[in-house]
Coordinates of C-alpha atoms in Angstrom, one line a residue:
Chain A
X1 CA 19.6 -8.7 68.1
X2 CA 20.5 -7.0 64.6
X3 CA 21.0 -9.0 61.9
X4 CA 22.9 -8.1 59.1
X5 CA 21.4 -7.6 55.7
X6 CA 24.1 -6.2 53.4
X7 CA 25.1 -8.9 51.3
X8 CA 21.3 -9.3 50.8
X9 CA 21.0 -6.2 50.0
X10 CA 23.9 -5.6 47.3
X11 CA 22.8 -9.0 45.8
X12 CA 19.3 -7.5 44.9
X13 CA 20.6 -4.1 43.9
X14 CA 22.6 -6.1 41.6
X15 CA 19.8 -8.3 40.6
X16 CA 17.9 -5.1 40.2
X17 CA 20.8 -3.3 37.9
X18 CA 20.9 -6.7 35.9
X19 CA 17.2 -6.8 34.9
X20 CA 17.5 -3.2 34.1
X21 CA 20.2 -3.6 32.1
X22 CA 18.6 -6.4 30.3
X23 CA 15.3 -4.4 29.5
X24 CA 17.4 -1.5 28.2
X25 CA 19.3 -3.8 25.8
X26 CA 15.7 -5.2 25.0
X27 CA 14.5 -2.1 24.6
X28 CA 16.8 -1.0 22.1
X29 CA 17.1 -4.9 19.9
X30 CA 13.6 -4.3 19.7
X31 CA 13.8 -0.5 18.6
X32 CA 16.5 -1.9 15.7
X33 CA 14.5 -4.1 14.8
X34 CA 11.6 -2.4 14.4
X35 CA 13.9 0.4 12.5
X36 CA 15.1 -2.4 10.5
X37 CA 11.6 -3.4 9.8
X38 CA 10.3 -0.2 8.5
X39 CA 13.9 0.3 6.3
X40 CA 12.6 -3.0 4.8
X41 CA 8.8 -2.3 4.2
X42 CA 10.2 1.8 2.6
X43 CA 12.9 -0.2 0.7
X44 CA 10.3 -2.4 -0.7
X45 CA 8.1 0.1 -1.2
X46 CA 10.2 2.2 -3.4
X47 CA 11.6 -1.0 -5.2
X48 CA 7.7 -1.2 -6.3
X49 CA 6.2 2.0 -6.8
X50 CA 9.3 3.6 -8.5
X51 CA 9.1 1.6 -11.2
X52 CA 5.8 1.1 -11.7
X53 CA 5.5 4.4 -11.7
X54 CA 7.7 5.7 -14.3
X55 CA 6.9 3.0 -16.7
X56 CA 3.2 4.5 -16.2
X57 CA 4.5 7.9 -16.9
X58 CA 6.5 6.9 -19.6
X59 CA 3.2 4.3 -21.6
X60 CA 1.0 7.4 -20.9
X61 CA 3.5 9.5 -22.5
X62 CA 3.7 7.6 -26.0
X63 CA 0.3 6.1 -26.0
X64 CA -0.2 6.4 -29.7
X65 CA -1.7 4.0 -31.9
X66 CA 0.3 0.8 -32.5
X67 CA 3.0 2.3 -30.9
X68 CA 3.5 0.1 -27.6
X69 CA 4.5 -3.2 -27.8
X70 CA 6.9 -5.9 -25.9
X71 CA 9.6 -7.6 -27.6
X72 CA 12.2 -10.1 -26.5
X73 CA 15.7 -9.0 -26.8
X74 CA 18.3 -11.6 -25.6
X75 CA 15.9 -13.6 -23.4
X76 CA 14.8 -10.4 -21.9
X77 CA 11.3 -9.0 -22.7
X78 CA 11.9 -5.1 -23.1
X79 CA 8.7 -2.6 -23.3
X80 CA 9.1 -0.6 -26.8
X81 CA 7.5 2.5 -27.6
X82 CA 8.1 4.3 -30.8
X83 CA 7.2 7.7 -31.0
X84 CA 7.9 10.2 -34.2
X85 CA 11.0 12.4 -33.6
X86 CA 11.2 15.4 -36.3
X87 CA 9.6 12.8 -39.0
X88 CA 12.2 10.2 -38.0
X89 CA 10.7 6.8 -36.5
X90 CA 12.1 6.5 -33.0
X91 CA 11.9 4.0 -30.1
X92 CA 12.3 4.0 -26.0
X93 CA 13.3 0.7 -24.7
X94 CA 12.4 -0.3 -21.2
X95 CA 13.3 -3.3 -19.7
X96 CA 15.5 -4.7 -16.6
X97 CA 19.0 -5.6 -16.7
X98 CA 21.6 -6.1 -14.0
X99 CA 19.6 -5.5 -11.4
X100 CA 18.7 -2.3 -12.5
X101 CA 15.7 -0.8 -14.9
X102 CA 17.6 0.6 -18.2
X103 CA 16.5 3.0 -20.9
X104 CA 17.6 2.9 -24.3
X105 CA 16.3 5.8 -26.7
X106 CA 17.3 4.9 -30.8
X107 CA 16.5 5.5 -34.2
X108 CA 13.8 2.5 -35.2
X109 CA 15.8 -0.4 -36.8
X110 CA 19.6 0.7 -35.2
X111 CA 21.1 -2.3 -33.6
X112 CA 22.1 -2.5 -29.8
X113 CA 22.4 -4.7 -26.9
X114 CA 21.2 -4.6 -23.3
X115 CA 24.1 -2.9 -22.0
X116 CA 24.2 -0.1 -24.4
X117 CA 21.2 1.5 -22.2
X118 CA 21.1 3.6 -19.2
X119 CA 20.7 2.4 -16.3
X120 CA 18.0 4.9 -14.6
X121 CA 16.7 3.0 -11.2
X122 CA 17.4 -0.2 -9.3
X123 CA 15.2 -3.2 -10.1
X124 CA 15.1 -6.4 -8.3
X125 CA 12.9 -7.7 -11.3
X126 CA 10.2 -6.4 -14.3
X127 CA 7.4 -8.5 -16.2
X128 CA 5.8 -7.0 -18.8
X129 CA 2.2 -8.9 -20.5
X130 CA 0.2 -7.2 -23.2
X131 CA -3.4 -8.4 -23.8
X132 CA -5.5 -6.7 -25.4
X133 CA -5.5 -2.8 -24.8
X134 CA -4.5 -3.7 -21.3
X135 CA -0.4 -3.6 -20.3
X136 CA 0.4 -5.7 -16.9
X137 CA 3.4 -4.7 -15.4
X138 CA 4.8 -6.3 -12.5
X139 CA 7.5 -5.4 -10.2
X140 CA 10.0 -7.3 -7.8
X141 CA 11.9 -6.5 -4.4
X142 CA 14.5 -7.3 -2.7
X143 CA 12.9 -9.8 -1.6
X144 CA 11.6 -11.6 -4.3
X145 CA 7.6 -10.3 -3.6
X146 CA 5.5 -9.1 -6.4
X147 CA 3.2 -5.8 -6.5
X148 CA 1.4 -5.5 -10.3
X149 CA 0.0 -2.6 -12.0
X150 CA -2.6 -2.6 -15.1
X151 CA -2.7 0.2 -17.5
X152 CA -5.3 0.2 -20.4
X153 CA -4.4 2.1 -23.3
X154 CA -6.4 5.4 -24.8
X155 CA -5.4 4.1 -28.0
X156 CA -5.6 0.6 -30.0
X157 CA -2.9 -1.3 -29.7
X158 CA -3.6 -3.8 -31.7
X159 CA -3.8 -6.5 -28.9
X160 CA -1.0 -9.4 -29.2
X161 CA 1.2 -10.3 -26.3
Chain B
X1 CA 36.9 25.5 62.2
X2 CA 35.2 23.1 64.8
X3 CA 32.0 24.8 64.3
X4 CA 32.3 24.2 60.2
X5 CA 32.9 20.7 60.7
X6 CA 29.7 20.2 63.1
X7 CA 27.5 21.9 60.8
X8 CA 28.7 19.4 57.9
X9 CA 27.9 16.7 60.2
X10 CA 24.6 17.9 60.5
X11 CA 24.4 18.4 56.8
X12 CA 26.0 14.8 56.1
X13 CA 23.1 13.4 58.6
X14 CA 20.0 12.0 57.5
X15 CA 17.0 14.0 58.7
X16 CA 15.0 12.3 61.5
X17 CA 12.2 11.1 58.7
X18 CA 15.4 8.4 57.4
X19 CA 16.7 8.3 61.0
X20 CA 17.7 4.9 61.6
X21 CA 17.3 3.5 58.1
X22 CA 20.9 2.3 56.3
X23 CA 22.7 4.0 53.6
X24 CA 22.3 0.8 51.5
X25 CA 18.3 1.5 52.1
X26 CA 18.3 5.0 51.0
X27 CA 20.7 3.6 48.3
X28 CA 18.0 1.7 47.3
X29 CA 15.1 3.3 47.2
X30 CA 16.6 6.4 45.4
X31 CA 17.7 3.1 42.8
X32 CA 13.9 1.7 42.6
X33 CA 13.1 5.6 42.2
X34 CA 15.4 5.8 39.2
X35 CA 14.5 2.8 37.9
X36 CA 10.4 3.4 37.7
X37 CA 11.5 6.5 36.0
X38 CA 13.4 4.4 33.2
X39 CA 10.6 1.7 33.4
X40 CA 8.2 4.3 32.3
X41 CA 10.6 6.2 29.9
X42 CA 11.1 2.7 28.3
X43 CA 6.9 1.5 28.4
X44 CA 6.4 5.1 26.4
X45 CA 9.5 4.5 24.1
X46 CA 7.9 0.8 23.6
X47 CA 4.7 2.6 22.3
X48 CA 6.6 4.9 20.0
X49 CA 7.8 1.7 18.5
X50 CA 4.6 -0.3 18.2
X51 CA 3.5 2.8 17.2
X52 CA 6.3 3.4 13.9
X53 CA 5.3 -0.6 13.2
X54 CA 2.1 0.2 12.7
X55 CA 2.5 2.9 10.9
X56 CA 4.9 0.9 8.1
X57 CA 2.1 -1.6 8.4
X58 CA -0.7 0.8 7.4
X59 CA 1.7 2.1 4.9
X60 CA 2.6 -1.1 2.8
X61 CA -1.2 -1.7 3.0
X62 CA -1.8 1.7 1.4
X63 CA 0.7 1.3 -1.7
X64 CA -1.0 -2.4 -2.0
X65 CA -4.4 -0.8 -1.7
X66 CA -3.7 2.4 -4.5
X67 CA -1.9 -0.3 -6.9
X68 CA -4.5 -3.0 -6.7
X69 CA -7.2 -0.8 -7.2
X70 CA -5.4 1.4 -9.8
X71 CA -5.6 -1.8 -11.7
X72 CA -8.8 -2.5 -11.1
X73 CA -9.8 1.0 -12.5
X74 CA -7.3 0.5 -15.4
X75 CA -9.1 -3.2 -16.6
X76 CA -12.4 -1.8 -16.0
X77 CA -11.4 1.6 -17.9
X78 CA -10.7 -0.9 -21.0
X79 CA -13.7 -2.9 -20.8
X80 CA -16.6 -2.3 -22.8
X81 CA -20.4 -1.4 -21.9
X82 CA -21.5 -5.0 -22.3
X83 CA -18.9 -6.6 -20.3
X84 CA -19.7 -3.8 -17.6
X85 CA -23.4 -5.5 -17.6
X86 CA -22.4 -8.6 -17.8
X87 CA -20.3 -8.2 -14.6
X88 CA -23.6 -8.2 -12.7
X89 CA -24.4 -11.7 -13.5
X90 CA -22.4 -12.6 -10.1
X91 CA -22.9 -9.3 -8.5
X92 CA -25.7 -8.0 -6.5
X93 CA -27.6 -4.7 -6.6
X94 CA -26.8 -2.0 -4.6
X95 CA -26.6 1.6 -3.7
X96 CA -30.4 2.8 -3.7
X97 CA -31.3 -0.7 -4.0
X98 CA -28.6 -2.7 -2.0
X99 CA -30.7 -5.2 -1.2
X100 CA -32.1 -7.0 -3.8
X101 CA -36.0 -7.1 -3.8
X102 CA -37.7 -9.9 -1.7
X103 CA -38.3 -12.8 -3.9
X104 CA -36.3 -12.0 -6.7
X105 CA -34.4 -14.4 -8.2
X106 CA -30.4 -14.0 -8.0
X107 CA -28.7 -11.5 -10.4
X108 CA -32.3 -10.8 -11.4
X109 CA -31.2 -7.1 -11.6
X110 CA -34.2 -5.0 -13.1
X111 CA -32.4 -1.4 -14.9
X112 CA -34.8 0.9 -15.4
X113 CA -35.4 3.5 -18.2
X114 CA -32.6 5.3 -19.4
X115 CA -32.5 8.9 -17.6
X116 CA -33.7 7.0 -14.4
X117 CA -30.8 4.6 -13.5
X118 CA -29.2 7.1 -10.9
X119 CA -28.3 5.5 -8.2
X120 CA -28.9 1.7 -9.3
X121 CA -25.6 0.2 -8.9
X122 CA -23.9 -3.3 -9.6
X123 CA -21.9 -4.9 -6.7
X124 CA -19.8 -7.1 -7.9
X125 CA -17.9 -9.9 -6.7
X126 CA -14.9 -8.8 -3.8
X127 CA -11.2 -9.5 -5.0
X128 CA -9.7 -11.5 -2.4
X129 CA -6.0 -10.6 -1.5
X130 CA -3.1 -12.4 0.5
X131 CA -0.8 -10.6 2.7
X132 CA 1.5 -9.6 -0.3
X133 CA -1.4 -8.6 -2.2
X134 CA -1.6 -11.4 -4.5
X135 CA -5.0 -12.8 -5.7
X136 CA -6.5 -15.6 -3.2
X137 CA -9.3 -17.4 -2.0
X138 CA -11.5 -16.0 0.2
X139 CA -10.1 -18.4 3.5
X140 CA -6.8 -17.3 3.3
X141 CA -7.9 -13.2 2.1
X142 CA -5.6 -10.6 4.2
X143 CA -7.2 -8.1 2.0
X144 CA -10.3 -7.1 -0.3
X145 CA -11.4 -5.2 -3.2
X146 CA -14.8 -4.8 -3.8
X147 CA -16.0 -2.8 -6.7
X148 CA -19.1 -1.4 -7.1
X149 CA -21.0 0.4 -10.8
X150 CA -23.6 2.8 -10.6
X151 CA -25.1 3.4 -13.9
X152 CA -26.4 7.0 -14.9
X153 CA -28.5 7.5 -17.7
X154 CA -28.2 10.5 -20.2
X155 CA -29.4 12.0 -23.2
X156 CA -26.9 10.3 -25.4
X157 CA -25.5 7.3 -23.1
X158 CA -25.0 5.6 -20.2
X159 CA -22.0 7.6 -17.2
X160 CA -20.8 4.6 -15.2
X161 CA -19.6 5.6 -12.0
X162 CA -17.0 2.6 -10.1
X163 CA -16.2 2.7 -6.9
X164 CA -13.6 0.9 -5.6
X165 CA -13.0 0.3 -1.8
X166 CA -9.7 -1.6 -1.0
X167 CA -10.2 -3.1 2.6
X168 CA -9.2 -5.3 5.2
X169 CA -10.8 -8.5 4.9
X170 CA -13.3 -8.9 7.0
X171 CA -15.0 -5.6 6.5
X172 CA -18.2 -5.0 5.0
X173 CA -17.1 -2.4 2.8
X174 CA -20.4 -2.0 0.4
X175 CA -22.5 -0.5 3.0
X176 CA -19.4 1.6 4.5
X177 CA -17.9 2.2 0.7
X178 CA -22.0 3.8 -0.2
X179 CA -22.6 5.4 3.1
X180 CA -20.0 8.3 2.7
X181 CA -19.1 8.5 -0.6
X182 CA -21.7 10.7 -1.7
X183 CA -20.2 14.0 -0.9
X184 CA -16.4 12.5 -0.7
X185 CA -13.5 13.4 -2.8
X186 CA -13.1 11.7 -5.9
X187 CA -9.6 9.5 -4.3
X188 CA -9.4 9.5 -0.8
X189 CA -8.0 7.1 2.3
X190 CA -11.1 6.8 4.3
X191 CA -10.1 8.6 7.1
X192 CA -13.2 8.5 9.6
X193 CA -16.0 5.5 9.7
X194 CA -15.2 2.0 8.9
X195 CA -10.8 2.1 10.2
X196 CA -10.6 -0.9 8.1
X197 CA -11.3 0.6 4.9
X198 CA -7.7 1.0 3.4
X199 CA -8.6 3.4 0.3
X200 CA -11.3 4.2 -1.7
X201 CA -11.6 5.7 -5.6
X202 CA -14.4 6.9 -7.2
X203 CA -14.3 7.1 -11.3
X204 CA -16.5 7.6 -14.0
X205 CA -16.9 6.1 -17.5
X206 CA -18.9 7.5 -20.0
X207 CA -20.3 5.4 -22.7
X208 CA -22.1 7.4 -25.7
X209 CA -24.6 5.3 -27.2
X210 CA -25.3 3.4 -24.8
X211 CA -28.6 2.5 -24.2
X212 CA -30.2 0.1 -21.1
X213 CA -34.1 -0.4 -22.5
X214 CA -36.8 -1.6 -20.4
X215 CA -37.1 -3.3 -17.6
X216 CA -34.8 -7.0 -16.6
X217 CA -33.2 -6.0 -20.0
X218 CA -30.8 -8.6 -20.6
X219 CA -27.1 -6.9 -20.1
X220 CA -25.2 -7.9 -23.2
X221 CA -28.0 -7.3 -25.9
X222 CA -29.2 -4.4 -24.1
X223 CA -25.8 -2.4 -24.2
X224 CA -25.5 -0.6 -28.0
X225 CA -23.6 2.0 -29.6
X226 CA -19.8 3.0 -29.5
X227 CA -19.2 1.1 -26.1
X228 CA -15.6 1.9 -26.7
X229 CA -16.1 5.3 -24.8
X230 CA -13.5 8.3 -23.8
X231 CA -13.5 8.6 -20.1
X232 CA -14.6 11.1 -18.1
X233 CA -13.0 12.8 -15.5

């Protein structure tokens, strides 16, 4: 006597295509999200380093005597360095504004305001602390996490903070 | 014409090893067939992934590891001779002489004549970092910096050479950090050895006029001369 298996047998081919189906879409949450993990980490990466970096560039460029210092500019505290332009005392200003690192290159003394500068990277955030002949500069991301970078100077900077 | 359609017959037939099995069998084994294939495509394509995680892992632990120690370098760059010394109060020596001698007390570091300190170093106390590479205790350290000073006499001073190893916690990094270092590049990742050793950085200070004299010399009145010295290299 035969007996007959068929609706058996679809039911576990479809049981079959179902958990397929479920450890392709499995397959591929967990490839977004591991894509989507690694856009974070490189996003957060850059939002750190870039900064950091050309800050560092830019203090290594003017690092003359007395010549680097941080002042507070409407509640924001801005990196200045003055450097001598054909006899003419001139400063960079550094600091973070609207979400985004800004520049400001002027005659020592000229008056200006945040937004007058160029904006030149994004920033999610930028401390600057002085002591001594040793500059702390700390970063933000995205995501509100922290990565800091000491530079100590060639020259005196007369300490202060 | 009747001949053609036997021969498809034949042709549409299973061969006598599937004789008497069902087309939903056969459907089903070529389905199990094509699904071991995908299972294995997607095991391999799982690896690739762990694989890409752990990759991004290393690499936030890498930009961590250059900027912590970076700063490390930088604040020992600005520090003077004496507060070099004095850093050995809480250290231990090491290098040539990582273990301190039997029965000496603590910090009882002996330097010896200037010209003769090669390879006497000064391990100091490990940095302890959290996950986001913020300064911790040691219970809840993700990450460590340990630095360590060799002290080189010469003719006219005192060549401090640091070296910095940036680790996972839970490495013993001073007896990896010295072990390889000697004919390594001045920055490297440490590629072969301890795999926990994020990055390593080897930098030297010299200090003209500065003078270790005699034996247990204490650090701070030992130290003389123009200690704020130009670096070297």
């Amino acid at each position: 006597m035969e007996r007959n298996h068929a609706p058996l047998d679809f039911i576990f081919i479809l049981v079959l295509l179902c958990v397929f189906a479920f450890s392709a879409l499995m397959t591929a949450i967990l490839g977004s999200n591991t894509y989507k993990g690694i856009k974070e980490d490189m996003d957060s990466n850059f939002e750190f380093r870039t900064p950091l970096s050309y800050i560092a560039t830019k203090v290594r460029q003017n690092d003359r005597i007395d010549s680097i210092r941080i002042i507070n500019k409407e509640g924001t505290d801005a990196l200045v360095l003055e450097v001598p332009d054909s006899g003419v005392a001139c400063e960079t200003w550094i600091y973070e504004y609207q979400d985004s690192l800004y520049e400001v290159y002027l005659e020592k003394g000229t008056p200006f305001h945040l937004e007058d500068g160029i904006a030149v990277i994004p920033s999610h955030g930028l401390k600057f602390k002085l002591k001594g002949d040793l500059l702390q500069i700390t970063a933000l991301d995205h995501k509100g996490k922290t990565r800091s970078l000491s530079l100590s100077f060639r020259t005196d900077q007369g300490g202060g903070s | 014409m009747k001949s053609k359609n036997a021969s498809l017959r034949q042709m549409s037939q299973p061969s006598s090893s599937f004789r008497g099995m069902s087309r939903s069998h056969l459907f089903l084994i070529e389905l199990i067939v094509v699904i071991l294939f995908f299972a294995f495509a997607g095991a391999v394509t799982v690896q690739v992934f762990a694989k890409a995680h752990e990759l991004a892992q290393d690499t936030e632990a890498l930009n961590g590891a250059i900027l912590a120690v970076q700063s490390a370098a930088e604040t020992d760059k600005a520090s003077s001779f004496e507060e070099i010394i004095a850093s050995r109060e809480s250290g231990a020596l090491s290098g040539a002489a990582v273990s301190p001698k039997p029965g000496s007390p603590s910090g009882a570091m002996v330097l010896p004549e200037p010209g003769a300190l090669s390879g006497t170093g000064i391990l100091r106390d490990p940095i302890y970092f959290d996950a986001d590479w913020k300064e911790t205790d040691p219970a809840g350290a993700v990450y460590t910096l340990t630095s360590e000073v060799a002290l080189e006499g010469r003719p006219a001073g005192v060549m401090a050479v640091y070296h910095y190893t940036a680790a996972y916690a839970g490495t013993d990094t001073a007896d990896a950090a010295y072990a390889d270092d000697a004919s390594a590049d001045s920055a490297e990742a440490a590629s072969s050895g301890d795999n926990n050793i994020i990055y390593k950085l080897d930098t030297k200070k010299y200090y003209p006029g500065a003078m270790v004299s005699g034996p247990a010399a204490s650090g701070a009145s030992a130290a003389s001369g123009n200690a704020s010295a130009s670096e070297v290299d």
